[in-house]
Coordinates of C-alpha atoms and ligand atoms in Angstrom, one line a residue:
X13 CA 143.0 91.7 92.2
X14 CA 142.8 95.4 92.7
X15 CA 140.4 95.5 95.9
X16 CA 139.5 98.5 98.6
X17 CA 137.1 100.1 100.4
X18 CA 137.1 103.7 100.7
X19 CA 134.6 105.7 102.7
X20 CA 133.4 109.0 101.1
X21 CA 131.0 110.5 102.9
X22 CA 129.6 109.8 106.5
X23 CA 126.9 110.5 109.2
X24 CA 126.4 108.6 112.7
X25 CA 128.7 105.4 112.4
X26 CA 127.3 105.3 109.0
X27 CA 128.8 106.4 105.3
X28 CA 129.0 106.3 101.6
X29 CA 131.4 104.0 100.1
X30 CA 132.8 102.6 97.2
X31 CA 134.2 99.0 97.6
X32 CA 136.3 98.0 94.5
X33 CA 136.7 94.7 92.8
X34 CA 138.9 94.6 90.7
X35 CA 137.6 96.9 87.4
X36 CA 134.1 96.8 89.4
X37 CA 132.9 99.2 91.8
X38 CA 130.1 98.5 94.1
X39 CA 128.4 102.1 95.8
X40 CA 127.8 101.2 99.7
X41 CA 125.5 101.2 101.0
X42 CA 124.5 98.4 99.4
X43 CA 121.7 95.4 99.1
X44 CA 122.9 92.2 96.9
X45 CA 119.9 90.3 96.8
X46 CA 120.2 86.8 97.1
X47 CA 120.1 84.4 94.0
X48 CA 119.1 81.0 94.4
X49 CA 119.8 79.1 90.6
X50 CA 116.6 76.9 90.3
X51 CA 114.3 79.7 91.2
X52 CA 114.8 82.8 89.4
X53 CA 111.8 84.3 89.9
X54 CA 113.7 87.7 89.2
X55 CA 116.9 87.0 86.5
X56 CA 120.7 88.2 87.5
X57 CA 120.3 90.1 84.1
X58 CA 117.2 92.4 85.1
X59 CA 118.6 92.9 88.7
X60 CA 121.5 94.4 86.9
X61 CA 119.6 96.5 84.6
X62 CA 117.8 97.6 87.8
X63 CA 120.9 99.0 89.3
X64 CA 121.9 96.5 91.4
X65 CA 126.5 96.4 91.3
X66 CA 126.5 93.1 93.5
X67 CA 124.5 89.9 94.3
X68 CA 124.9 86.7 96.1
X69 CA 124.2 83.0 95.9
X70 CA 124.6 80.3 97.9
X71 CA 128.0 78.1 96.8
X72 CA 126.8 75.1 98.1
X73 CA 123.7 75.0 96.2
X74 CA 125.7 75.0 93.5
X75 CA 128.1 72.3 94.9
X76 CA 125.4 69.9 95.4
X77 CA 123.4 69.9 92.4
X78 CA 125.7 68.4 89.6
X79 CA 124.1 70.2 86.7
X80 CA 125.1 73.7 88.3
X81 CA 128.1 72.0 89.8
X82 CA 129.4 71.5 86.2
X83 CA 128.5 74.0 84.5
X84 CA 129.4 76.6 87.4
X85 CA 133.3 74.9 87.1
X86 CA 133.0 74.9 83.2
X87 CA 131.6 78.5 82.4
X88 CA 131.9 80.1 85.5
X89 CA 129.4 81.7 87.8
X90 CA 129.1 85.3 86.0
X91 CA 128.1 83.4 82.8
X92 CA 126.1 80.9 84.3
X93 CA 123.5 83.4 86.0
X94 CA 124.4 85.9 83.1
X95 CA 125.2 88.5 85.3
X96 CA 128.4 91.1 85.2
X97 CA 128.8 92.7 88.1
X98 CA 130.1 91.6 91.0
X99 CA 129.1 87.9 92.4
X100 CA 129.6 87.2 96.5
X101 CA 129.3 83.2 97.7
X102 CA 128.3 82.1 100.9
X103 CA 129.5 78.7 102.1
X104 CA 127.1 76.3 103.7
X105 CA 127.4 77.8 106.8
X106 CA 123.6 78.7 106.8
X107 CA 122.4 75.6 105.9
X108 CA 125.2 74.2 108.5
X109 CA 123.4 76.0 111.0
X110 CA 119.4 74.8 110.1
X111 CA 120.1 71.6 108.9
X112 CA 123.1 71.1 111.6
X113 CA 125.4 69.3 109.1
X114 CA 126.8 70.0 105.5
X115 CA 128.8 67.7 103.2
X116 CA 131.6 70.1 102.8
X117 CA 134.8 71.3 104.9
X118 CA 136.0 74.5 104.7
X119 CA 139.0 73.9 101.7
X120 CA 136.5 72.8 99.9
X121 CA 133.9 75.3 99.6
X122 CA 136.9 77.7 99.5
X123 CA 138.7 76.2 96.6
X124 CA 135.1 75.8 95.1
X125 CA 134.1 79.2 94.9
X126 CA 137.0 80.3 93.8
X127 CA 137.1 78.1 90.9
X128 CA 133.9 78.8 90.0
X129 CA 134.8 82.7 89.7
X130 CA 133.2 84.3 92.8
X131 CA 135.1 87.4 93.7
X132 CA 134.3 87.7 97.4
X133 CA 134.2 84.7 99.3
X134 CA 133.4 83.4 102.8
X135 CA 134.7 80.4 105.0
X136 CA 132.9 77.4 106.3
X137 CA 132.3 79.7 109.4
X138 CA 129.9 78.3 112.5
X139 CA 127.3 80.8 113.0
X140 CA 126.4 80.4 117.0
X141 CA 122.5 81.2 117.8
X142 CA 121.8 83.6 120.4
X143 CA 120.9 80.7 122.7
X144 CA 124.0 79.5 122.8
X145 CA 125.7 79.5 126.3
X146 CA 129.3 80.9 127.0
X147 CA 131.1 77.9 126.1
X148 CA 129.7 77.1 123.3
X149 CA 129.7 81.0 121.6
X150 CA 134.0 80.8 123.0
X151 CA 134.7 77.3 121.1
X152 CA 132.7 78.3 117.8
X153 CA 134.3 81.5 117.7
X154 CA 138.1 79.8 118.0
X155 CA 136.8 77.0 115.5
X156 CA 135.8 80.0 112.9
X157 CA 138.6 82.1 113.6
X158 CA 140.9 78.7 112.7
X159 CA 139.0 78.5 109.4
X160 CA 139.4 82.5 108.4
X161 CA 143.4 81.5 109.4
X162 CA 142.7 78.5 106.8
X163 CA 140.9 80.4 104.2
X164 CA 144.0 83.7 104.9
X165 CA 146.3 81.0 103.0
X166 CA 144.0 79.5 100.3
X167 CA 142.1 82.6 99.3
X168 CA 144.6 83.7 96.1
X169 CA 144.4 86.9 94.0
X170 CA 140.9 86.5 92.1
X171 CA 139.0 86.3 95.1
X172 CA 138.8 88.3 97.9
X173 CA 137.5 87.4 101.4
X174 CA 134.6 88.1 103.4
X175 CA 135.9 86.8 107.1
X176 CA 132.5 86.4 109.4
X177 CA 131.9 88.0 112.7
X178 CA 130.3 85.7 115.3
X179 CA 130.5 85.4 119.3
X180 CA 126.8 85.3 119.7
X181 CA 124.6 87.1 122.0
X182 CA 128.3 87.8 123.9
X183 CA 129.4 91.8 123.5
X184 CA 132.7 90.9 124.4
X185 CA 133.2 87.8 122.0
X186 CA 131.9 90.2 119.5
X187 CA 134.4 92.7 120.3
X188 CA 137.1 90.3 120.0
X189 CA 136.0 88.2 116.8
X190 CA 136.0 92.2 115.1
X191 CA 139.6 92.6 116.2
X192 CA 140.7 89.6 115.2
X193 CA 139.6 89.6 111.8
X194 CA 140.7 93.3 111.3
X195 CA 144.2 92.4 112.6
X196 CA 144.4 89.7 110.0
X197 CA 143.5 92.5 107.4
X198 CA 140.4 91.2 105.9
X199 CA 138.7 94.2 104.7
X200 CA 135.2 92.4 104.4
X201 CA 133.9 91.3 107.5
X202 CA 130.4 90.4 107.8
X203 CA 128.6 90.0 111.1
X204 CA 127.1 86.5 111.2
X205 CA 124.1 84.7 113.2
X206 CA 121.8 87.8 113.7
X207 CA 118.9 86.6 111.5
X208 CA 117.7 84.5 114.6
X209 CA 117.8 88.3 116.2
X210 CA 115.5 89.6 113.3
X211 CA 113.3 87.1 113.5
X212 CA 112.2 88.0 116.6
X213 CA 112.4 91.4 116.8
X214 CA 115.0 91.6 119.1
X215 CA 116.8 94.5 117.6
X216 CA 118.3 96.0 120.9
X217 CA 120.1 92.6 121.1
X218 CA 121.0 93.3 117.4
X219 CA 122.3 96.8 118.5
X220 CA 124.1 95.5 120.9
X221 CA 126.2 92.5 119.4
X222 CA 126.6 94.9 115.8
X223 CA 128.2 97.9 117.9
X224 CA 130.3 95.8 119.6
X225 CA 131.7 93.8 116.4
X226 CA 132.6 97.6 115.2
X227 CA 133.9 98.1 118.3
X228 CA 136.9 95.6 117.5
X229 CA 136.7 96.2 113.4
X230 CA 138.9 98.9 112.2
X231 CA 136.7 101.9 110.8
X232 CA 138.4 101.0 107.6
X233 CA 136.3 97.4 107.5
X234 CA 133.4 97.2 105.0
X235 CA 131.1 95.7 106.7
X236 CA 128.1 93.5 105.7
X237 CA 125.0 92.4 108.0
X238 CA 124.3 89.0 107.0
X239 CA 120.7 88.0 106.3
X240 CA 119.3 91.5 106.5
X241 CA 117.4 93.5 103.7
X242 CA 114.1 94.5 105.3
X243 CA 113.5 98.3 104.3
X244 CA 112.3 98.6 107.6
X245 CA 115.4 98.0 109.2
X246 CA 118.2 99.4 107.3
X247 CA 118.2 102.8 108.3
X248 CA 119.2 101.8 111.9
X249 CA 121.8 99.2 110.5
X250 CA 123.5 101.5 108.1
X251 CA 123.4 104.3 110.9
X252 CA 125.5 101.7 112.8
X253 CA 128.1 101.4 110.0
X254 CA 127.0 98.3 108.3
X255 CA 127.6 98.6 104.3
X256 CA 126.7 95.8 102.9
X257 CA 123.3 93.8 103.2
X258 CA 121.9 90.4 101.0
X259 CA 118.5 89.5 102.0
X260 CA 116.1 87.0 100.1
X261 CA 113.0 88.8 101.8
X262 CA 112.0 90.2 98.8
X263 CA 111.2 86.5 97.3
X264 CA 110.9 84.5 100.0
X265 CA 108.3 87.4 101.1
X266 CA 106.4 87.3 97.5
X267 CA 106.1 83.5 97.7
X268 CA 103.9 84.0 100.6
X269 CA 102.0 86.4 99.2
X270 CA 103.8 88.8 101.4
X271 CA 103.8 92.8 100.3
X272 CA 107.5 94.9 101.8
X273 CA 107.1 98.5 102.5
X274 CA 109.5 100.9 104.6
X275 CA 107.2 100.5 107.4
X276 CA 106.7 96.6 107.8
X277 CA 105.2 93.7 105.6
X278 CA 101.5 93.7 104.6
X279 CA 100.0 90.3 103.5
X280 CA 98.7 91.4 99.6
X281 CA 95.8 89.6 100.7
X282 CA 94.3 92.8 102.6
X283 CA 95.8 95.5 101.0
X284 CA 92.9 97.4 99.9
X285 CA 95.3 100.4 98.1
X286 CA 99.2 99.9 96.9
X287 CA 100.9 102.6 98.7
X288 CA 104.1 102.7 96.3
X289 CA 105.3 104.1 93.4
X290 CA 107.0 101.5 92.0
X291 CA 106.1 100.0 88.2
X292 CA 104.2 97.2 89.8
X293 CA 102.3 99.4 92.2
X294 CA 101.7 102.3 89.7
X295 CA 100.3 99.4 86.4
X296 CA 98.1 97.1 88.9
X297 CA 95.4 97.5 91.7
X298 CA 95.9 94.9 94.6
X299 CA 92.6 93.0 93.1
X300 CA 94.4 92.4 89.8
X301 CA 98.0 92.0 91.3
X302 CA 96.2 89.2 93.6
X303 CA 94.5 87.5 90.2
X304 CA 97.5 87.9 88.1
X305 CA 99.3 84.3 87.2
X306 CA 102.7 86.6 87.3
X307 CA 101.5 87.4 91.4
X308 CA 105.0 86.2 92.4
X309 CA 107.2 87.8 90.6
X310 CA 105.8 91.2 90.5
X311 CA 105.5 91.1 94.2
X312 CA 109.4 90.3 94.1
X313 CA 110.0 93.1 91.8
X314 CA 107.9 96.1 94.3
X315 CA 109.3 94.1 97.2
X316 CA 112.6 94.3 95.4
X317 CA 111.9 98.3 94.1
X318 CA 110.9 99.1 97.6
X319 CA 114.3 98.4 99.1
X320 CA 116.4 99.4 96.3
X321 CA 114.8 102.8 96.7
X322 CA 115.1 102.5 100.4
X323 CA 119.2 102.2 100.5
X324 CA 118.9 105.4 97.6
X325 CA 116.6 107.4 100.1
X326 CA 119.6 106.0 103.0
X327 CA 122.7 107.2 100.7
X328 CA 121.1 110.8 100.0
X329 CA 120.2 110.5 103.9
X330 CA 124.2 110.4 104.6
X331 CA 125.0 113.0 102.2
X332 CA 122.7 115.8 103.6
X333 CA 123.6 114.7 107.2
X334 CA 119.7 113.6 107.9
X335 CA 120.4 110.3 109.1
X336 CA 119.3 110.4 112.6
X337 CA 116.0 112.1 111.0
X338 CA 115.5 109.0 108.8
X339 CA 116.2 106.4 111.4
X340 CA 113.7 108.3 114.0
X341 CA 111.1 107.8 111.2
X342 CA 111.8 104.3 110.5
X343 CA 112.0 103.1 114.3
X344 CA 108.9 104.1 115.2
X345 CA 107.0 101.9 112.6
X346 CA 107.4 98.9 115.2
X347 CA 108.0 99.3 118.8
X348 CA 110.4 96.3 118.6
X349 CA 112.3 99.0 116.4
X350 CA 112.1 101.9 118.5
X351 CA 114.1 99.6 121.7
X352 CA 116.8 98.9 118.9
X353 CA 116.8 102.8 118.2
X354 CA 116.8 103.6 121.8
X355 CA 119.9 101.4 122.0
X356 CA 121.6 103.5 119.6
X357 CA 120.9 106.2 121.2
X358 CA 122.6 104.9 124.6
X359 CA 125.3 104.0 122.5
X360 CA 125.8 108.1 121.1
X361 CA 128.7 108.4 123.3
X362 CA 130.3 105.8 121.2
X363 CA 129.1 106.8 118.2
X364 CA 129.9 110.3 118.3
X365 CA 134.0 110.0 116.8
X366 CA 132.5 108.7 114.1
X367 CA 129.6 111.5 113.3
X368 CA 130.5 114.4 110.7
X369 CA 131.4 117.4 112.2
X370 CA 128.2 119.6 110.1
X371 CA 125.2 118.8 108.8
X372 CA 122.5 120.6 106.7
X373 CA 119.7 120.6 109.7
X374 CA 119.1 119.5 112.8
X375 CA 115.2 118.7 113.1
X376 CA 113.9 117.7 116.6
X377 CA 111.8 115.2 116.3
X378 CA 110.8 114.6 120.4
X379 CA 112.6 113.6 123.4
X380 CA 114.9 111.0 121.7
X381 CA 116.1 113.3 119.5
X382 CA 118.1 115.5 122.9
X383 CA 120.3 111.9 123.1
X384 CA 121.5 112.5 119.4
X385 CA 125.4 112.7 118.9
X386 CA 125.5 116.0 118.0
X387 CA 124.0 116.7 121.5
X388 CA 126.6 114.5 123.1
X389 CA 129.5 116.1 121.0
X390 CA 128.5 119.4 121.9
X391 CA 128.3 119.0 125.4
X392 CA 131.2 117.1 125.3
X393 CA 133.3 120.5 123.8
X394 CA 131.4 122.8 126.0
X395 CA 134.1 121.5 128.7
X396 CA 136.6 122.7 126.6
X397 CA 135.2 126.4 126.8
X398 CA 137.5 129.0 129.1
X399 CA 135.8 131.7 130.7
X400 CA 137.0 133.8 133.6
X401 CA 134.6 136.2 136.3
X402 CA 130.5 136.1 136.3
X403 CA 128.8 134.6 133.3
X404 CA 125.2 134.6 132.8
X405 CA 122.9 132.3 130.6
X406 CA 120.2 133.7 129.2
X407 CA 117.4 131.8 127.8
X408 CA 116.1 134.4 125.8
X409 CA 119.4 135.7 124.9
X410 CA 119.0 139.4 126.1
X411 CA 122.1 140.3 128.2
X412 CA 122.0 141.6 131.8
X413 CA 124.2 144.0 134.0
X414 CA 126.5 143.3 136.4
X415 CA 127.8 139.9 134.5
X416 CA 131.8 140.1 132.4
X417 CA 130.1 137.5 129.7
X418 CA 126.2 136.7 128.1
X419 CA 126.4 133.5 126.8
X420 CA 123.1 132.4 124.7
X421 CA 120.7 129.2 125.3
X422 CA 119.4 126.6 122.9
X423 CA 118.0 123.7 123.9
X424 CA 118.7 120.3 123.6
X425 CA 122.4 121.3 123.4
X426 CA 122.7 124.4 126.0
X427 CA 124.6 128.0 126.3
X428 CA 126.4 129.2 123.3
X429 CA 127.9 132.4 123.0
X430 CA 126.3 134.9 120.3
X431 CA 128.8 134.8 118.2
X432 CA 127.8 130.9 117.3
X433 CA 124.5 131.4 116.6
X434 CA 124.7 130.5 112.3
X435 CA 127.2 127.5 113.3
X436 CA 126.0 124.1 113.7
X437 CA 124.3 123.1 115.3
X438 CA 122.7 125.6 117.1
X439 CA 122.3 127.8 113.5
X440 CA 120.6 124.6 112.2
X441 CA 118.7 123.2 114.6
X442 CA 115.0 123.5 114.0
X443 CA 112.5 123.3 117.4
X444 CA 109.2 123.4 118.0
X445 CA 108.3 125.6 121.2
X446 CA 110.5 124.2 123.9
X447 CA 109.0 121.4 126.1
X448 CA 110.5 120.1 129.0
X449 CA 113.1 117.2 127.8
X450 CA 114.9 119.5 125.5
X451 CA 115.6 122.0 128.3
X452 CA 116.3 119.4 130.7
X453 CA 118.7 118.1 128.1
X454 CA 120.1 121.8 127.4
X455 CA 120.4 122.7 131.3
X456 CA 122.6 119.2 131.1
X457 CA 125.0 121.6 128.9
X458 CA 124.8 124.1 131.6
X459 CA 126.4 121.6 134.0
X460 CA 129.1 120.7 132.2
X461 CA 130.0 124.2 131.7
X462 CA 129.9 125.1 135.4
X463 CA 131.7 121.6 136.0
X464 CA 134.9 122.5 133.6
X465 CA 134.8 126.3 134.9
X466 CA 135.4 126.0 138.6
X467 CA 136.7 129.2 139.4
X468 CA 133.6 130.9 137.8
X469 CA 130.2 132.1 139.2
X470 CA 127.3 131.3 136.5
X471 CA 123.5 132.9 136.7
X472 CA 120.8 131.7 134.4
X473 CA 117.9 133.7 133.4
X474 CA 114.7 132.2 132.3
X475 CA 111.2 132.5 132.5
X476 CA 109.8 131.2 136.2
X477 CA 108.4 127.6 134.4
X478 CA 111.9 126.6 133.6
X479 CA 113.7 127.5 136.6
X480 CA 112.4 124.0 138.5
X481 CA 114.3 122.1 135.8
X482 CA 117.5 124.5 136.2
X483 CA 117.9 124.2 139.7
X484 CA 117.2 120.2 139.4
X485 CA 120.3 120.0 136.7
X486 CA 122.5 122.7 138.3
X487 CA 122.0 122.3 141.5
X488 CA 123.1 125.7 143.5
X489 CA 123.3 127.7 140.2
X490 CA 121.9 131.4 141.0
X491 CA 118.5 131.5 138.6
X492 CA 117.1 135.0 137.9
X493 CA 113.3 134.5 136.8
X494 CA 112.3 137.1 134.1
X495 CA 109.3 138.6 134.9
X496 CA 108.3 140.1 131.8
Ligands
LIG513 N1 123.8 83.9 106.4 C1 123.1 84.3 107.4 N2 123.8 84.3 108.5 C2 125.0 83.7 108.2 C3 126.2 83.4 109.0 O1 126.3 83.7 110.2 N3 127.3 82.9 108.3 C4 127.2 82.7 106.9 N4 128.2 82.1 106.3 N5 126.1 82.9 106.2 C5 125.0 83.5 106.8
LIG514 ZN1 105.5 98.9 94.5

């Protein structure tokens, strides 16, 4: 089967994709929702009609109940839920790892979803909780890394696999799993055993253990987060460079009564307004959306709504370069949130090789926003800059006697010479009046300059209630107050 994943547009680790399946073609970012056969509470048929390329069900639901066990291996899976587009399986692995056991091996499963049709299927994998010790997280990992070998050698030309990512809470057996299943070429690798993270809101640990998985994943990997969907959430994930996403929230959230929005989940219980503009939202008030004997399924249809038009809101995100402005927004709807985005933001330096080099706008959106990639790239090729006698920086920008260059300042990023002033991203950044992090941050461009210029002598002019900050970041730098 014809089958690829081609990046076509990017910003932070994130991007725009198209994976391909054979005549399909599935637009990445992307959210497959998760189908569970005996309750359709929203049908295969509408999510298509709703725009939605790819979904994904649960094989082993299908293994154990012998109606959908039969008719699954008679019809096939795409005529079974009477859906067209493109149909993932997961193995047991899930249930293996809340119910502790499942009656099926890996070749099973395998063979199974393959003859039932699926087109992207994933091995009996062992997905080690963040509890787990050292040990444990090492011999998982070899066991699943055995059964991706096993499922290399079973998995034929219909299907294509989806080799999971574990290592638990362990960076480095992250690191490694990523490597290992890029080097056995399997272009879909989804990162396994983080809904325990999201669960508890520990999404600096989720930061953590999805960078390093890229870390050891080729760039050219299409990678899905397993078990995540929550609107909330999937700006930071996607800024990471996850593509893929399946999440049941959006039912398993309207079953208990529970209302998604971009900023967290509200119980429909005490929503007193419907702050959306989906179809439900827009043809119900939350008394008769509570009173309604349809409650369920409309809730799964704004729940579902909400985070289509989340990942559409992400994808134009990427394409005007406003990703970092998006995730800012998102993070600091939970404070849980803002530690995972903080994370990220330690992690620029990483990130930045895989940034785009310009971007629409730059909009500073406080202190956080001086740790941004295109901060750290900057800086970064500030060192690269060659200048030769006595060069002054000058805040406001006006030149000065006596000095062979007059280089320009803008804060976060630092001095640029005039001639720079329309390129990004000192043309596009937008600043309110300066405040002290973003000239601390700048005056950290400073330094490097001076650092990578040895045989130069370097002034800076600025008004006298910068000039504390200067002489803190460039230590010994000559500072010429302006007076005026
Ligand atoms: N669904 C959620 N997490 C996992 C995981 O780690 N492995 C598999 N196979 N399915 C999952
Ligand atoms: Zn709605």
């Amino acid at each position: 089967m014809a089958f690829g994943f081609e990046v076509l547009h990017k910003d932070i680790a994130g991007r725009i994709g198209r994976l391909r399946v054979g005549s399909k073609t599935v637009r990445t970012p992307a959210l497959l929702p998760v189908i569970n056969p005996h309750l359709q509470i929203v049908t295969p048929s509408e999510l298509y009609r709703m725009g939605v390329e790819a979904l994904i069900t649960n094989a082993y639901i299908f293994y154990r109940s012998e109606h959908y066990r039969d008719l699954a291996l008679e019809r096939g899976l795409h005529a079974v839920l009477d859906y067209p587009g493109v149909i993932m399986t997961d193995s047991g692995s899930f249930q293996l790892s809340v119910y502790g056991d499942v009656e099926v091996g890996n070749r099973e499963t395998l063979l199974f979803q393959q003859q039932i049709g699926s087109e992207i299927v994933v091995p009996l994998d062992l997905p080690t909780p963040p509890s787990a010790d050292r040990g444990r997280a090492e011999s998982e990992l070899a066991v699943t890394l055995g059964r991706i070998d096993e499922a290399c050698s079973l998995v034929g030309e219909h299907s294509v696999l989806a080799a999971p990512v574990q290592g638990g809470i362990f960076e480095d057996l992250r690191e490694e799993a990523g490597r290992e299943v890029s080097r056995r070429g399997c272009i879909v690798a989804p990162i396994g055993a983080v809904v325990p993270l999201m669960e508890n809101y520990r999404y600096r640990d989720l930061v953590r253990v999805v960078l390093a998985a890229k870390r050891g994943l080729s760039p050219g990997a299409c990678v899905h987060l397993f078990g995540a969907g929550h609107p909330a959430m999937l700006a930071l994930a996607v800024a990471m460079g996850c593509d893929l996403f399946d999440s049941a929230a959006y039912a398993l959230y309207a079953k208990e009564g529970r209302y998604l929005t971009v900023h967290g989940t509200q119980f429909l219980s005490e929503l007193q307004e419907l702050p959306c503009s989906c179809s439900v939202c827009r043809s119900h008030t939350p008394e008769s959306l509570r009173r309604s004997s349809d409650r369920e399924r409309l809730l799964a249809l704004h729940n579902l709504q909400v985070t289509l038009a989340e990942i559409a809101r992400i994808r134009q995100a990427i394409q005007d370069g406003t990703l970092w402005e998006l995730v800012d927004e998102r993070c600091r709807s939970h404070p849980r949130l803002l530690e995972g985005y903080r994370e990220l933001l330690r992690s620029a330096p990483m990130l930045e090789p895989f940034d785009r080099s310009t971007k629409r706008r730059f909009f500073y959106r406080g202190d956080e926003s001086c740790l941004r990639t295109e901060v750290v790239r900057y800086q970064r090729d500030l060192a690269r800059f060659d200048l030769v006698g006595r060069v002054l920086v000058s805040f406001d920008g006006r030149p000065a006697p006596g000095f062979d260059r007059c280089l320009a300042f803008r804060p976060p990023f630092g001095p640029y010479p005039p001639g720079l002033a329309e390129t990004f991203p000192i043309g596009q950044c937008e600043l309110p009046s300066w405040d002290e992090p973003m000239v601390r941050a700048g005056c950290r461009g400073i330094a490097a300059l001076v650092r990578s210029n040895p045989g130069v002598t370097f002034a800076v002019r600025c008004e006298d209630r910068w000039s504390g900050i200067v002489t803190e970041e460039v230590p010994g730098i000559e500072v010429l107050v302006d007076v005026d």
